[in-house]
Short mmCIF file of C-alpha atoms in Angstrom, two decimals:
data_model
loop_
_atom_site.label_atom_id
_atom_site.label_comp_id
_atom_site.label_asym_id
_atom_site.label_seq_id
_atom_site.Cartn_x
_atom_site.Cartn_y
_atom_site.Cartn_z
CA UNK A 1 -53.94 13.30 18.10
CA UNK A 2 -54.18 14.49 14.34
CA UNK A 3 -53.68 18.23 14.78
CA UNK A 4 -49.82 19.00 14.74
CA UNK A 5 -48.09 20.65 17.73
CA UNK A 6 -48.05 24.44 17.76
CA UNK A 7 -44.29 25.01 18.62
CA UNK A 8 -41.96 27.92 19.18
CA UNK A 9 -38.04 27.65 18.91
CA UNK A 10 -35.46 29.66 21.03
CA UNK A 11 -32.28 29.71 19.61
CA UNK A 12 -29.19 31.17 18.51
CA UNK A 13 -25.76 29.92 16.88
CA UNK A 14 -24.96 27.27 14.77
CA UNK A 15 -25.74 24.31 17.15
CA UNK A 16 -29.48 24.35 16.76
CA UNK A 17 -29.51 25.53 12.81
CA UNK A 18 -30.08 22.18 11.38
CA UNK A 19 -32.51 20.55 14.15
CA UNK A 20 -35.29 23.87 13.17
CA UNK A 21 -33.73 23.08 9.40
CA UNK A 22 -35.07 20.04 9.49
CA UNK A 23 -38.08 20.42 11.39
CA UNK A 24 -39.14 23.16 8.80
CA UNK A 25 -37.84 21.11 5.84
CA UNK A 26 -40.46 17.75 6.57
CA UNK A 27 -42.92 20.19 8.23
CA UNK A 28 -43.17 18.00 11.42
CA UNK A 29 -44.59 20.47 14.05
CA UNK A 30 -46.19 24.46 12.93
CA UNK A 31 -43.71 26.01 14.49
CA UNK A 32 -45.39 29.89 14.82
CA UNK A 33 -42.63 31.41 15.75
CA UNK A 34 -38.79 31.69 16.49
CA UNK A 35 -36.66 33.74 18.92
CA UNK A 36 -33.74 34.74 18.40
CA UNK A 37 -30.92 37.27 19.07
CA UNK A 38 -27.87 38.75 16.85
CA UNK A 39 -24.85 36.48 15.81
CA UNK A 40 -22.19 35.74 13.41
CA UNK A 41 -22.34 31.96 11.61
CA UNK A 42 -19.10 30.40 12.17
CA UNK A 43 -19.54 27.48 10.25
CA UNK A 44 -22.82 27.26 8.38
CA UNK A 45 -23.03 30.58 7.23
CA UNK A 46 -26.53 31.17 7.53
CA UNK A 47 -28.37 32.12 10.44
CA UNK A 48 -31.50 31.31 12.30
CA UNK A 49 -32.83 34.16 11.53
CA UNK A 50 -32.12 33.49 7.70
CA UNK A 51 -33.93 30.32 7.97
CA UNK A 52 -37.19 31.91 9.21
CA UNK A 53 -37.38 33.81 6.44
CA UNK A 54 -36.82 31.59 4.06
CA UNK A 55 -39.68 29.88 5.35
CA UNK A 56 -41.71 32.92 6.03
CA UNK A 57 -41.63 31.91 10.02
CA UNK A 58 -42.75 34.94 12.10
CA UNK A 59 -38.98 36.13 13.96
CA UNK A 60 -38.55 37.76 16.64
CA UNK A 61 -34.98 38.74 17.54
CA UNK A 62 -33.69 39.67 21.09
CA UNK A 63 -30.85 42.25 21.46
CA UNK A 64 -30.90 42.49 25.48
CA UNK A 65 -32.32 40.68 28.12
CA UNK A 66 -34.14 43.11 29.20
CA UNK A 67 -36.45 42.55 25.74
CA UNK A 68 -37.57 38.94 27.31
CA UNK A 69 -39.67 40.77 30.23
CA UNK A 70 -41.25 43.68 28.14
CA UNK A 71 -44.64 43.61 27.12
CA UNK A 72 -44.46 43.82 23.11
CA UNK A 73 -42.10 40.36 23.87
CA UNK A 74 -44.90 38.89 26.02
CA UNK A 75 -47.66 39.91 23.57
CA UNK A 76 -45.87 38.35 20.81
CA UNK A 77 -45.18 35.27 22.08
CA UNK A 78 -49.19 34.73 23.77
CA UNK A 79 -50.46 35.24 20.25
CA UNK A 80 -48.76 32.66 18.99
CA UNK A 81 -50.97 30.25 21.21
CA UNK A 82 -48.10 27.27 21.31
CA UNK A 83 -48.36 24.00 22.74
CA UNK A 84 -44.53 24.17 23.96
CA UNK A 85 -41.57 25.89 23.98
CA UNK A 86 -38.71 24.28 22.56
CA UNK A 87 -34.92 26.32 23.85
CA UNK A 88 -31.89 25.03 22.08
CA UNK A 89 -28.71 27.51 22.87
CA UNK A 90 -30.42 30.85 24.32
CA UNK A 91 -30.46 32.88 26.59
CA UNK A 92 -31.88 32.64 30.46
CA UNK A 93 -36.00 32.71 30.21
CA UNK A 94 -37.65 34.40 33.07
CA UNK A 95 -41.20 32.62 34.36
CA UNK A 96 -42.97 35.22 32.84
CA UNK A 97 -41.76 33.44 29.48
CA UNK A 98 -42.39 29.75 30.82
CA UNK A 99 -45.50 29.99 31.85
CA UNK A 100 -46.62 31.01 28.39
CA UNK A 101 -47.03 27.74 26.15
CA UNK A 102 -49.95 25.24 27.11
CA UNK A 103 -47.68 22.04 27.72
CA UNK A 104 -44.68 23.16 28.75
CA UNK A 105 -41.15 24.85 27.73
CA UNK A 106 -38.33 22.87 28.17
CA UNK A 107 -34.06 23.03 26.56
CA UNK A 108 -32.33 20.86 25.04
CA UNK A 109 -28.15 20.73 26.53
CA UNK A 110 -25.46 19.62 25.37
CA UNK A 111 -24.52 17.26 28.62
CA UNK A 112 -25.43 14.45 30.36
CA UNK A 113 -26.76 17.00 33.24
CA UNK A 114 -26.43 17.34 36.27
CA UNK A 115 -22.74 17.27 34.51
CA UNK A 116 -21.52 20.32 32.97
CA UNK A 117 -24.27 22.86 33.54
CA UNK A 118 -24.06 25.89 32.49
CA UNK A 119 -22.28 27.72 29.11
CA UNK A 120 -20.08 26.45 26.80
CA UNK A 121 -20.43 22.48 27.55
CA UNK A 122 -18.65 20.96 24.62
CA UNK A 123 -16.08 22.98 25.51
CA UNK A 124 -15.75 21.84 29.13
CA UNK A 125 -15.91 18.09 27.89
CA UNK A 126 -13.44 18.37 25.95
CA UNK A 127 -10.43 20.33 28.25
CA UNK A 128 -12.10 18.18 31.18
CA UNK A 129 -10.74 14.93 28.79
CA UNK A 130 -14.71 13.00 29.36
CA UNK A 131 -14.89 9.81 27.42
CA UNK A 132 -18.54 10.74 26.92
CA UNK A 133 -20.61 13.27 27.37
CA UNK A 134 -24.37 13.56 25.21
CA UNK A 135 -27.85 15.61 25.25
CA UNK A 136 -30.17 16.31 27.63
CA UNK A 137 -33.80 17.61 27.54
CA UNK A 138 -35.17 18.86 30.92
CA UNK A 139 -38.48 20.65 31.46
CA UNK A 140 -36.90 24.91 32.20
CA UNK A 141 -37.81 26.18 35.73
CA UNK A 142 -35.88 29.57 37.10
CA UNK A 143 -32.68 28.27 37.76
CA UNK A 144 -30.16 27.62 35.54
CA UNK A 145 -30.08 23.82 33.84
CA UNK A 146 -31.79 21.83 36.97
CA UNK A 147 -34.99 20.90 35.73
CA UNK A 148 -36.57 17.58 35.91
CA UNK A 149 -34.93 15.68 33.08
CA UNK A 150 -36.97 14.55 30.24
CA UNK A 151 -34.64 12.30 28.34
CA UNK A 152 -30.90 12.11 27.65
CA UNK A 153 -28.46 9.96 25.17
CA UNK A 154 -24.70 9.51 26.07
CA UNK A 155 -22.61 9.99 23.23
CA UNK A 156 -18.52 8.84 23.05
CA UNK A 157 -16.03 11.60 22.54
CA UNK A 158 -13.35 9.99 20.61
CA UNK A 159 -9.31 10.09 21.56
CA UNK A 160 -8.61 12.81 19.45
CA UNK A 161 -12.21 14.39 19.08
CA UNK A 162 -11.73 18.79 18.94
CA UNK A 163 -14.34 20.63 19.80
CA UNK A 164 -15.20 21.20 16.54
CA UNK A 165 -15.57 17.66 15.73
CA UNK A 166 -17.71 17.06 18.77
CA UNK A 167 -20.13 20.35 18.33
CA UNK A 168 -20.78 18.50 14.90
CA UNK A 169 -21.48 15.44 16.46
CA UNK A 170 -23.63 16.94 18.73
CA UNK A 171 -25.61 19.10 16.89
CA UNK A 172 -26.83 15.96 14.41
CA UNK A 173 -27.56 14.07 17.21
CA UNK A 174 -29.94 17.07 18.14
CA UNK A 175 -31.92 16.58 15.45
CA UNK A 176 -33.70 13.58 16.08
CA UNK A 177 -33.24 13.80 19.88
CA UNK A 178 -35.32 17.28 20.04
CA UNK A 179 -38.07 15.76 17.69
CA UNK A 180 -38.45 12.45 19.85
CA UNK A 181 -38.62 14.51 22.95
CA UNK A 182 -41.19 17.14 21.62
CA UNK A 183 -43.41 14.69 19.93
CA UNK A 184 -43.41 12.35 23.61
CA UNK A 185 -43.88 15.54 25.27
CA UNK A 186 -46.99 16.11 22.65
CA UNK A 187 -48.78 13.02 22.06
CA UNK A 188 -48.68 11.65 25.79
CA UNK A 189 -50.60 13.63 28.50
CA UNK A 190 -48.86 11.74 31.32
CA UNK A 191 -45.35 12.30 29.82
CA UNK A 192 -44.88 14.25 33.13
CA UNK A 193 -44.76 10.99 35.09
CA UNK A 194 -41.23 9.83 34.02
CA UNK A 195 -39.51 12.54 34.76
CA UNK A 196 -36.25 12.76 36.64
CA UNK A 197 -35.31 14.90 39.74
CA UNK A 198 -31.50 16.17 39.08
CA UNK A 199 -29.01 15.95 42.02
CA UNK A 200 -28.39 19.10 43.85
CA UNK A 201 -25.05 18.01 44.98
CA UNK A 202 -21.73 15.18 44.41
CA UNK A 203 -21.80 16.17 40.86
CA UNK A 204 -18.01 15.34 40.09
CA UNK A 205 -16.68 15.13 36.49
CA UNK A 206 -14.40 12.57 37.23
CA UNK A 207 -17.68 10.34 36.78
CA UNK A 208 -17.35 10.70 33.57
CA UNK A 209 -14.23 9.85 32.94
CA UNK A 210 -14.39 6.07 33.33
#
């Protein structure tokens, strides 16, 4: 398959700046589009939406939720005509979203799910003292972080990792982890058949301890 994947990015904060750096900087996918919503840089200093403009990537930013159900939202994003939807760090998508891209949409967290789902996982791995933790990319469905798992890497947290120290870990690990998983997701039309059912229940952190 010669033509390159038509991609859109959801994402906000620093954690997914320098995966959609680097995907515009080698100009692996044509990414059409990015979503985003307002924030404040803490560390990099530049913002998603910055980084769209510099490469004159068509930005759409979201101020309320209500914005991801309206019609001018929808419009947008079905003119783009993307293969898949790649979510790093945004908001809840309703179906009306998901159903939008020809392959799929899927996220990319910051987890070894079914562990820690939800916000602010680095966080939790951390104060919950893990000895690892890593990222996981699942295929989104209407709840929150249960979809069938794509692919995951575990990742050590060292003795005295900070949160800060981890985020960075994470967030390079992202780079090459997201383009893997889009370009499987892309170039193989059973990628579907691998996929991984998560637990609905015994999901205990002490697990992940050991």
């Amino acid at each position: 398959m010669n033509k390159k994947c038509r991609l859109v990015f959801f994402s906000s904060g620093d954690f997914p700046y320098w995966t959609i750096e680097q995907v515009l900087k080698l100009d692996l996918y044509d990414v059409v589009g990015i979503v985003t919503s307002e924030y404040k840089s803490i560390t990099i200093g530049s913002t998603i939406e910055d980084l769209a403009n510099k490469y004159k990537i068509p930005c759409l930013k979201i101020h309320q939720n209500s914005e991801l159900k309206n019609d001018k939202t929808l419009s947008w994003l079905k003119e783009k005509n993307a293969d898949i939807f790649c979510v790093i760090s945004f908001k809840y998508l309703p179906n009306e979203i998901l159903s939008i891209p020809k392959i799929t949409s899927f996220n990319v967290h910051a987890s070894l799910l079914p562990f820690l789902r939800g916000a602010a996982p680095i966080y939790w791995a951390i104060r919950h003292g893990f000895k690892y933790t890593g990222l996981t990319s699942f295929v989104l469905n209407d709840c929150i972080d249960s979809g069938e798992i794509i692919s995951n890497i575990r990742i050590p947290i060292d003795e005295n990792e900070t949160y800060g120290t981890l985020h960075k870990k994470l967030s390079v690990a992202c780079i090459g982890f997201t383009v893997e998983t889009i370009s499987h997701i892309y170039r193989h039309n059973d990628w579907r058949r691998n996929l991984i059912l998560q637990p609905d229940c015994g999901i205990l952190s002490k697990y992940m301890k050991a």
